[in-house]
Coordinates of N, CA and C in Angstrom, one line a residue:
X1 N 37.0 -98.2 116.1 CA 37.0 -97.0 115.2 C 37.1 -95.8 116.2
X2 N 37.7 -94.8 115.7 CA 37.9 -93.8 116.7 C 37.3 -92.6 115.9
X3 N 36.1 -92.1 116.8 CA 35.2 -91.2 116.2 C 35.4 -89.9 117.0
X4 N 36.0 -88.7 116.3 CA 36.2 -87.3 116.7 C 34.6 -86.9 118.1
X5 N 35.5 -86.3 119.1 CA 34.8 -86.2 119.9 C 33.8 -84.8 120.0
X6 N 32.9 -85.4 120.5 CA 31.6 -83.9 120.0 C 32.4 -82.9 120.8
X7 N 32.3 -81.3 120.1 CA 33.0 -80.2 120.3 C 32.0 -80.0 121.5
X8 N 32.4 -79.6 122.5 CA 31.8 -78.7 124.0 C 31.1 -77.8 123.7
X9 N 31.4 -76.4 122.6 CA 30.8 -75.1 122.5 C 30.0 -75.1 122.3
X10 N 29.5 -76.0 121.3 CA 28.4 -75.9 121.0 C 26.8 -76.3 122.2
X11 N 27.2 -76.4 123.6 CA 26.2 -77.2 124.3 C 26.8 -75.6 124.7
X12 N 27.9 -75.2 125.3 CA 27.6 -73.9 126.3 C 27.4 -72.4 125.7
X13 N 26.8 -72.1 124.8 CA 26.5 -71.2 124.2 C 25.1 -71.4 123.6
X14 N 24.0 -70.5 123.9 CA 22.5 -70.5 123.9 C 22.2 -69.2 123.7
X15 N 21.3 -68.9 122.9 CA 20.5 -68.0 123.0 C 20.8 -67.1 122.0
X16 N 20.6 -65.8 122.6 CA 21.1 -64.8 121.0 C 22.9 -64.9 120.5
X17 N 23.4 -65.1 121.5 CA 24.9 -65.5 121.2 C 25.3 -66.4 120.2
X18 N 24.5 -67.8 120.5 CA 24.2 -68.9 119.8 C 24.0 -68.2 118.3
X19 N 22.7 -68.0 118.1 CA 22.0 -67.1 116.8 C 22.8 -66.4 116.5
X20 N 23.6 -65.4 117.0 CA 24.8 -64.4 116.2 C 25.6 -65.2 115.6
X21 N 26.0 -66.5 116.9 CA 27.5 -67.5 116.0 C 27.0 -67.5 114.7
X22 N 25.9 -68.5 114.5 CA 25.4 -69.0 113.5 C 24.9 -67.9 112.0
X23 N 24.4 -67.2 112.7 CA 24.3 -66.3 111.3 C 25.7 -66.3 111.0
X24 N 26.5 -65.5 111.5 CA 28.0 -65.1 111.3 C 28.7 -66.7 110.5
X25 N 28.7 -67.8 110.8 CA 28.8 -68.8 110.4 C 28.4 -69.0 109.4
X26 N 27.0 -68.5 108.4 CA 26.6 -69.1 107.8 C 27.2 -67.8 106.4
X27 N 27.2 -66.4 107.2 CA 27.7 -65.6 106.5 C 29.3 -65.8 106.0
X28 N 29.7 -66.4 106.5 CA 31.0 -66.9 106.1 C 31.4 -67.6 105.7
X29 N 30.6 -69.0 105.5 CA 30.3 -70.0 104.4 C 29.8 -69.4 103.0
X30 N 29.1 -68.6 102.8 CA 29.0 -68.2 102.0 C 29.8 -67.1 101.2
X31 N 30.3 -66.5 101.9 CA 31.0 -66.1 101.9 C 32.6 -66.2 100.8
X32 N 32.7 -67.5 101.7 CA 34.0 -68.7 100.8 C 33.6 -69.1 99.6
X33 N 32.1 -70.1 99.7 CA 31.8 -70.1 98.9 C 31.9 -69.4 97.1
X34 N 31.1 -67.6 97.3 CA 31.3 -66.7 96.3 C 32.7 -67.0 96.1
X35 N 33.1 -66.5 97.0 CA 34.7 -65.8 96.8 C 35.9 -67.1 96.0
X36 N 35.4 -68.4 96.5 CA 36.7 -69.5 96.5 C 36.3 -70.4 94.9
X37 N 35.3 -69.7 94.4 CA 34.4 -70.0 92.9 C 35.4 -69.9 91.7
X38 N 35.6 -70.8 91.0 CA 35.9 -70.3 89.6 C 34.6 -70.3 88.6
X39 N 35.0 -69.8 87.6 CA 33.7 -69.5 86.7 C 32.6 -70.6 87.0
X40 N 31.3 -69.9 87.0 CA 29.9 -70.4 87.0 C 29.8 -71.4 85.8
X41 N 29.6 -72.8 86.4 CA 29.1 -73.4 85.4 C 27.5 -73.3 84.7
X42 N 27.5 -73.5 83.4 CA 25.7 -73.3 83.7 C 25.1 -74.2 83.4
X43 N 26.1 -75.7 83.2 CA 25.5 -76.7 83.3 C 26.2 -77.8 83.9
X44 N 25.3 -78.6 84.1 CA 25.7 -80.4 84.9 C 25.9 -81.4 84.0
X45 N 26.7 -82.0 84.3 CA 26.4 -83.1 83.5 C 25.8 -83.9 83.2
X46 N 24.9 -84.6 82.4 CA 23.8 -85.5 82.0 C 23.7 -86.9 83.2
X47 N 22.9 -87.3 83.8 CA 22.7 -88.3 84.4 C 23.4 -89.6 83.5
X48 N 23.6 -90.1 84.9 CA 24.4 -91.7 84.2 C 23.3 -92.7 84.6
X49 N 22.4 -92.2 85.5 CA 22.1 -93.4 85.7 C 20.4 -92.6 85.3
X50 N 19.4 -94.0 84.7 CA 17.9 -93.3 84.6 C 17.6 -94.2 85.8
X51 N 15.8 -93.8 85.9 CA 15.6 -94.8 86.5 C 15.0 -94.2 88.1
X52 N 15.7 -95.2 88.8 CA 15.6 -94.2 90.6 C 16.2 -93.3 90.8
X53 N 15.6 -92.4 91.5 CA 15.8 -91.2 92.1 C 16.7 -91.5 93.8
X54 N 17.5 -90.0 93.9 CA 18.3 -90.5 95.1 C 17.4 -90.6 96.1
X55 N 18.1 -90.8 97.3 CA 17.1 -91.6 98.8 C 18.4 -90.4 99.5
X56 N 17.3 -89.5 100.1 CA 17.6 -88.7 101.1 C 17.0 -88.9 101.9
X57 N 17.6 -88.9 102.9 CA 17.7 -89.3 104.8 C 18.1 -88.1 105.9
X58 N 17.7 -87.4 107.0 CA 17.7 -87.0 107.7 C 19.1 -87.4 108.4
X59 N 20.1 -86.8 108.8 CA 21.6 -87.4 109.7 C 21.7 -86.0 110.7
X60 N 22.0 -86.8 111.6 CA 22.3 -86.2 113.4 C 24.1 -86.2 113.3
X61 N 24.5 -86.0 114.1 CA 25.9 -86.6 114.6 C 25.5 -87.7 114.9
X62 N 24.6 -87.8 116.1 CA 24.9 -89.5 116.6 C 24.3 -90.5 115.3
X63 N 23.5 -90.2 114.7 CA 23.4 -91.2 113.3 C 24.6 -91.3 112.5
X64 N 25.3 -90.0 112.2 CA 26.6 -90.3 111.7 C 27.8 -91.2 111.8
X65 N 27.6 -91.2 113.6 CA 28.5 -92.0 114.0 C 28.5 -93.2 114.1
X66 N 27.2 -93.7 114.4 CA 26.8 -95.4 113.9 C 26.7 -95.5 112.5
X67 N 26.8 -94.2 111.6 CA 26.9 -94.8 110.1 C 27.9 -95.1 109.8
X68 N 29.1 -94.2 110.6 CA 30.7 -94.7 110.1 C 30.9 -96.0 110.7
X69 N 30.7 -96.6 112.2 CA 30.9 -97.5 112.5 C 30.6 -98.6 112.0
X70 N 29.8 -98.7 110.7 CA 29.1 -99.7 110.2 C 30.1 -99.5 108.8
X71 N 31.0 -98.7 108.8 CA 31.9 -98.4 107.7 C 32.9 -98.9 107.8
X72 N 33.7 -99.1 109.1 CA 34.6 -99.6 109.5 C 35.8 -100.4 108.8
X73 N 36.7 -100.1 108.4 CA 37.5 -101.1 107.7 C 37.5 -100.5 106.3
X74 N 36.6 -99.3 106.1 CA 36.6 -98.7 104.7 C 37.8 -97.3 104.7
X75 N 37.9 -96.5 103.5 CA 38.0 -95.7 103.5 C 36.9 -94.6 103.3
X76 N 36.4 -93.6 103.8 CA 35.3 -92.9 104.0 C 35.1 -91.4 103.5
X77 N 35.0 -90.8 102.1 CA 34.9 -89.7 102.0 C 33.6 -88.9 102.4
X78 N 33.4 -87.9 103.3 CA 32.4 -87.5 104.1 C 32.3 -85.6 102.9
X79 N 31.8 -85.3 102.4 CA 31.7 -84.4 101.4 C 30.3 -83.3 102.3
X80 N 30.5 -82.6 102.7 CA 29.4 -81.9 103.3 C 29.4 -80.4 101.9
X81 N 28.1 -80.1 101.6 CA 27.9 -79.3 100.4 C 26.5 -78.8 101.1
X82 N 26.0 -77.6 99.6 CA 24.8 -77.1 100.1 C 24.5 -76.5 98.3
X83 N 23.6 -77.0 97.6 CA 23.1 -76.7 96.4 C 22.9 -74.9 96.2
X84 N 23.1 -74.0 97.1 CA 23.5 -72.4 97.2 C 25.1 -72.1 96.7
X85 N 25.7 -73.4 97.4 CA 27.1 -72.9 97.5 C 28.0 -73.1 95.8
X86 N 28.5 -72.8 95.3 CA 29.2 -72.6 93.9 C 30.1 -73.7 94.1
X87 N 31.2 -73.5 94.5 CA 32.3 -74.0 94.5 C 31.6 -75.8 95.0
X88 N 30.5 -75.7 96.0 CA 30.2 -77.1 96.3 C 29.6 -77.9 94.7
X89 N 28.7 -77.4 93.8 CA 28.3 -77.8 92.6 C 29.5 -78.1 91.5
X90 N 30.6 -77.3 91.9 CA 31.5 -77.4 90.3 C 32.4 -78.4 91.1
X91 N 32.8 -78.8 92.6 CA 33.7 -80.0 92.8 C 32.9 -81.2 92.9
X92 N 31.4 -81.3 92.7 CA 30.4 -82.8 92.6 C 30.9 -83.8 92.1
X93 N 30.7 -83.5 90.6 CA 31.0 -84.5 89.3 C 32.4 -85.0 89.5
X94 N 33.3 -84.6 90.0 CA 34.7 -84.8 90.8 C 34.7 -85.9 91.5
X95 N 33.9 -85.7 93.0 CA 33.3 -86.3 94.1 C 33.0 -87.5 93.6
X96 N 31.8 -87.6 92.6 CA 31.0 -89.0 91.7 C 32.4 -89.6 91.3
X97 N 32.9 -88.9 90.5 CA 33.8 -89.9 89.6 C 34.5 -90.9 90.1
X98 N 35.7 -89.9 91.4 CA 36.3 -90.4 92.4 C 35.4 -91.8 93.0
X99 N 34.7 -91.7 93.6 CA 33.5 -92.8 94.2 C 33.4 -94.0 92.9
X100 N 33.0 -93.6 92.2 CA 33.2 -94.9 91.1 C 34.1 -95.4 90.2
X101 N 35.3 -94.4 90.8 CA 37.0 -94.8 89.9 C 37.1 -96.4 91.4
X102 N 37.3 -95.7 92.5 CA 37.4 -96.5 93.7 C 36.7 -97.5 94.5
X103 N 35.4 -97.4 94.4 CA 34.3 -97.9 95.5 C 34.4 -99.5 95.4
X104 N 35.3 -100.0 94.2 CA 35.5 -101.3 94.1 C 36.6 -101.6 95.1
X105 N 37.4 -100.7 95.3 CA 38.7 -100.7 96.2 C 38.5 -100.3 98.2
X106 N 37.2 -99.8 98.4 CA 36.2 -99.8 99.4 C 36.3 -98.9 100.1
X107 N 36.0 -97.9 99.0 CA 36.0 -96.5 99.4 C 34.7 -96.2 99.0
X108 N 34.3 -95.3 100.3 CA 33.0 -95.0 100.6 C 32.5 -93.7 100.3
X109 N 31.3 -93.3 100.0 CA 31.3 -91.6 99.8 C 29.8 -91.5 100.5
X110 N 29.9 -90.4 101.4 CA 28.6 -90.1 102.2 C 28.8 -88.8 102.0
X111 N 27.7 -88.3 101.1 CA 27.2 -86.6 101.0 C 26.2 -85.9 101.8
X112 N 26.2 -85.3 102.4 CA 25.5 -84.6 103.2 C 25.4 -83.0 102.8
X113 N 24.1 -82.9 102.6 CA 23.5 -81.2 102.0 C 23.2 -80.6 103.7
X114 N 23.9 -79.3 103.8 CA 23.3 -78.7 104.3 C 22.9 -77.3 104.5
X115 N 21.7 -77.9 103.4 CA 20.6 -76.9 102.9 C 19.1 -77.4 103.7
X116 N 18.5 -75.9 103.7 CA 17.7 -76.4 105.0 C 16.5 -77.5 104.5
X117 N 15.9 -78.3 105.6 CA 14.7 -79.1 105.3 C 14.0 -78.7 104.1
X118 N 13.6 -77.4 104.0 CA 12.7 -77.1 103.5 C 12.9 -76.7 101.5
X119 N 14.7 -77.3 101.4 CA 15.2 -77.2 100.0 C 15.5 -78.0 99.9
X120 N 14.7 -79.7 100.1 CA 14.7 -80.9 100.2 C 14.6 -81.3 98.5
X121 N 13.4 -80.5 97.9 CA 13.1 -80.7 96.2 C 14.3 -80.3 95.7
X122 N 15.1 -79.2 96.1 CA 16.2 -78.9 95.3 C 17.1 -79.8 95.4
X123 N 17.6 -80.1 96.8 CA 18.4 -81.0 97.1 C 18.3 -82.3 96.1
X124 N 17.1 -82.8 96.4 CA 17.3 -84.0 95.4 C 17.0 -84.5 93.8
X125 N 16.3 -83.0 93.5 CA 16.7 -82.3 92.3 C 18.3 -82.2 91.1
X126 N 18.9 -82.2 92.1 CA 20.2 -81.9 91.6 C 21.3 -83.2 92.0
X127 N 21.1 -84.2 93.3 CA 21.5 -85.6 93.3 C 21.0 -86.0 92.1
X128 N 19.7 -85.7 91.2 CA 19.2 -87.2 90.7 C 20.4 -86.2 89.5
X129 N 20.4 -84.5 89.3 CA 20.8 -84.4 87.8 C 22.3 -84.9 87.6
X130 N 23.1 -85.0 88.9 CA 24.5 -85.8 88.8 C 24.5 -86.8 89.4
X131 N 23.6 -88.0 88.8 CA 23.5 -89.5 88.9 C 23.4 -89.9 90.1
X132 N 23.1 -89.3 90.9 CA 23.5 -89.7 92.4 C 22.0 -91.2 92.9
X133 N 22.4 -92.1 93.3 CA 20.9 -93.1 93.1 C 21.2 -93.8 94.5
X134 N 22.4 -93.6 95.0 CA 22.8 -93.9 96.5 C 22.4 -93.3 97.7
X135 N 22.1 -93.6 98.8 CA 21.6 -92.8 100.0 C 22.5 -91.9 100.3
X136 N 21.9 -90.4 99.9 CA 22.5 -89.6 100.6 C 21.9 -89.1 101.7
X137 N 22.4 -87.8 102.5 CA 21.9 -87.1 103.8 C 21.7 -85.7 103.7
X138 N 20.7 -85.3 104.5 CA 20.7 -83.8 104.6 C 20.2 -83.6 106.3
X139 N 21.4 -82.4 106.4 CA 21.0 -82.2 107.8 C 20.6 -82.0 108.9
X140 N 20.3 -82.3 109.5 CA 18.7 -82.6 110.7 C 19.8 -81.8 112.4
X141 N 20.3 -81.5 112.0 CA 21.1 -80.4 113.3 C 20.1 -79.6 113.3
X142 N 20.1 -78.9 114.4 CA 19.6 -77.3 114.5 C 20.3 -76.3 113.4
X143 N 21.9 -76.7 113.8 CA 22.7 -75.9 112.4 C 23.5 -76.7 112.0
X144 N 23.8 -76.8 110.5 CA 25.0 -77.4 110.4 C 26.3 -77.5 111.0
X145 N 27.0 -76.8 111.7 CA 27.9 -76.5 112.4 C 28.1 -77.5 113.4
X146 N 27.0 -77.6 113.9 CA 27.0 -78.7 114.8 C 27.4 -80.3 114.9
X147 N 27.0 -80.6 113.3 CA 27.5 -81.5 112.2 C 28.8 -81.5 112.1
X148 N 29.3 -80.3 111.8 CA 30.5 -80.4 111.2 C 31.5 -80.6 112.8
X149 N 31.0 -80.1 113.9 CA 31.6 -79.8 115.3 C 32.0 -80.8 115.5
X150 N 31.1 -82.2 115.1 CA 31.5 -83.3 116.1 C 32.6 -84.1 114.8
X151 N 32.9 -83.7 113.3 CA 33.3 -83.8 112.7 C 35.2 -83.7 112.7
X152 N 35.2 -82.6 113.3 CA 36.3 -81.6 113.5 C 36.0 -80.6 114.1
X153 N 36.6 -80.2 115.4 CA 35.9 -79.3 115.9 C 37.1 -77.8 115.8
X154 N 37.8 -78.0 115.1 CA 38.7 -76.9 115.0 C 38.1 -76.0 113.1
X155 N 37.1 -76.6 113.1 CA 36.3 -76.3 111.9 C 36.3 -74.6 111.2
X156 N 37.3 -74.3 110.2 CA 36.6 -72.7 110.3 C 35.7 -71.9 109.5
X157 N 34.7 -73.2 108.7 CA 33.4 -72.2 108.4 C 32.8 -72.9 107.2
X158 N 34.2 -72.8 105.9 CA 34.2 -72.8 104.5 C 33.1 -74.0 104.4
X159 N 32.5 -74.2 102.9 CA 32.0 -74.8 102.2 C 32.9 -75.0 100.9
X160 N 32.5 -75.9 100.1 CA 32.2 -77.2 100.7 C 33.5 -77.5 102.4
X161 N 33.5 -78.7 102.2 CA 34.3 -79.1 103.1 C 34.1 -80.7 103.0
X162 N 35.7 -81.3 103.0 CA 35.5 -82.7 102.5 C 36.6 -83.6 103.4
X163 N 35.9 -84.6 104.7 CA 36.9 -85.2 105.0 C 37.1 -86.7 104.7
X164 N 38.3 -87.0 105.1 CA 38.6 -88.3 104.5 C 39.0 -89.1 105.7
X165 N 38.2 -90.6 105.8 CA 38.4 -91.3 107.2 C 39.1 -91.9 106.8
X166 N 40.3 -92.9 107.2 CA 41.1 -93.9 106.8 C 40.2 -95.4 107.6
X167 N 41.0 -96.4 107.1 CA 40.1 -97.9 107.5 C 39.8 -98.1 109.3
X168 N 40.8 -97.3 109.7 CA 41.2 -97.4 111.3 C 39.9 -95.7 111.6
X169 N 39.2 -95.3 111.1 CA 38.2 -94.9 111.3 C 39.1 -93.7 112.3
X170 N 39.9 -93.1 111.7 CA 40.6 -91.6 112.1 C 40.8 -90.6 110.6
X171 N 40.3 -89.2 111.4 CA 40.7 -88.6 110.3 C 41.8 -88.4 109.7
X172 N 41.6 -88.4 108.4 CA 42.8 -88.4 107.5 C 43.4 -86.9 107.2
X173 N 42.3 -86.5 106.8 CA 42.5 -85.2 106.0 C 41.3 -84.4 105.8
X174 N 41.3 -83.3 105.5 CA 39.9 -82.1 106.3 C 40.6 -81.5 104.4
X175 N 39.3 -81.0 103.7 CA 39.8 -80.1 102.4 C 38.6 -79.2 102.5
X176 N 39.3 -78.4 102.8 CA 37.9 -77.1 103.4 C 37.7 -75.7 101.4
X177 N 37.2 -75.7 100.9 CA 36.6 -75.1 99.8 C 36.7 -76.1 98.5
X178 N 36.1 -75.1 97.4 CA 35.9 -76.6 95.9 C 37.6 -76.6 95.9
X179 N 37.5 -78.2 95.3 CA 38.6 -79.1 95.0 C 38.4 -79.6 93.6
X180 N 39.7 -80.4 93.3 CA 39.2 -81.0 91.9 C 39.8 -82.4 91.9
X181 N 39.7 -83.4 91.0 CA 39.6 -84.3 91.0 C 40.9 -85.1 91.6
X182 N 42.3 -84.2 91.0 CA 43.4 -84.4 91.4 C 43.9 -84.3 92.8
X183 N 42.6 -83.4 93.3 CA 43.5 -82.9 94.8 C 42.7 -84.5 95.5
X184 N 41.5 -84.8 95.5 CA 40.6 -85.7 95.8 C 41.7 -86.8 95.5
X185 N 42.1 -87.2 94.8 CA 42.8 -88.2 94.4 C 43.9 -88.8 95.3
X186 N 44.7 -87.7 95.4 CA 45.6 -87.8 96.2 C 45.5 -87.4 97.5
X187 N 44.4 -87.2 98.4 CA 43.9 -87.5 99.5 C 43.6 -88.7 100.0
X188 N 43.0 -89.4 98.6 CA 42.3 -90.6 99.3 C 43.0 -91.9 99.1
X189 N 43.5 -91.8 97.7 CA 44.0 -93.4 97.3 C 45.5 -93.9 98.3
X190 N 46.2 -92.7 98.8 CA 47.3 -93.4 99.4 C 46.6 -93.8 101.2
X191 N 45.0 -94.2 101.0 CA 44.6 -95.0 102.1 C 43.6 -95.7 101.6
X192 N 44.0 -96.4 100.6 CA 43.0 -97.2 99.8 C 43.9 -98.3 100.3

C-alpha cells in the first residue's frame, strides 16, 4: 500500500507563525464552506438505523495509516467534515447512501470530524441523526491540517474534502467542497 508521505512544513514551522497558518487555515475553511453552500437545509434525515449510537475514536495520521493498511485491497472513501461547516452537512446523506449502495462491492467509508474535542456531543449527535452506527473518527492533531498534510500535502484549505484510495492503496482523487451523489459516484465506482 502506498501511503502519501507526511508533508515536512508542518514540523518546520512553530510558534506564532505556526498559530497565524492555522487560524488563517481555519479562516478559510470556513470560509468555503459559507461561500461553496447551497441553501440551508433545516432538516436531516430521519435515522435508519435505532438502536446504537456511533463509536467515535480519536485518529492521528499515524493511526490513519495503519487504519488504511488494514484496508488494503478495498476501495477507501476518506470524507473529512466538521458539523460547523454547511456544505459538509448537506453532502452527508450522499456520503451514507454511496457507502451502502457499494460496501457490498468493498468500498469503505472512514469519516473524520474535524471539530474540536470538546464538540464531541455534537459530533456524535448528528452521526447518530444520519444513521451513522459504524466507527467513525474525530481529530486528535494539534490541527486538522496536519491530518489532512499527511493526506495530500498540496492541500488548499476547503471543507469538506473527500479522498478516494483505490485497492492498490494510492490516491485516486481529492473533491475539495460539498459534492452530490453523482459527483461521488463517479469518483468511486470506476475503482470498485
Amino acid at each position: 500500500m502506498t501511503i502519501p508521505a507526511r508533508h515536512p512544513r508542518g514540523s518546520m514551522v512553530s510558534g506564532p507563525t505556526r498559530r497565524r497558518r492555522r487560524a488563517l487555515t481555519l479562516v478559510a475553511a470556513v470560509w468555503i464552506c459559507l461561500h461553496t453552500a447551497g441553501p440551508a437545509s433545516s432538516s436531516l434525515p430521519p435515522s435508519s438505523t435505532s438502536g446504537a449510537g456511533p463509536v467515535l475514536k480519536p485518529v492521528e495520521a499515524t493511526t490513519l495509516k495503519t487504519i488504511l493498511k488494514k484496508k488494503q485491497g478495498k476501495v477507501v472513501v476518506i470524507n473529512l467534515w466538521a458539523t460547523w461547516c454547511v456544505p459538509c452537512r448537506e453532502e452527508f446523506p450522499d456520503l451514507i447512501k454511496l457507502y451502502g449502495n457499494y460496501r457490498d462491492r468493498g468500498l469503505e467509508l472512514i469519516l473524520i470530524s474535524v471539530d474540536f474535542a470538546e464538540q464531541r456531543r455534537q459530533v456524535e449527535a448528528f452521526l447518530k441523526e444520519n444513521g451513522v452506527t459504524f466507527p467513525t473518527y474525530i481529530n486528535a492533531e494539534e490541527s486538522y491540517e496536519d491530518l489532512i498534510s499527511f493526506l495530500a500535502p498540496d492541500w488548499i484549505g476547503g471543507l469538506p474534502t473527500t479522498f478516494v484510495i483505490d485497492r492498490k492503496g494510492r490516491l485516486a482523487r481529492s473533491l475539495v467542497g460539498g459534492q452530490n451523489y453523482e459527483v461521488f459516484h463517479k469518483a468511486v465506482v470506476p475503482h470498485l
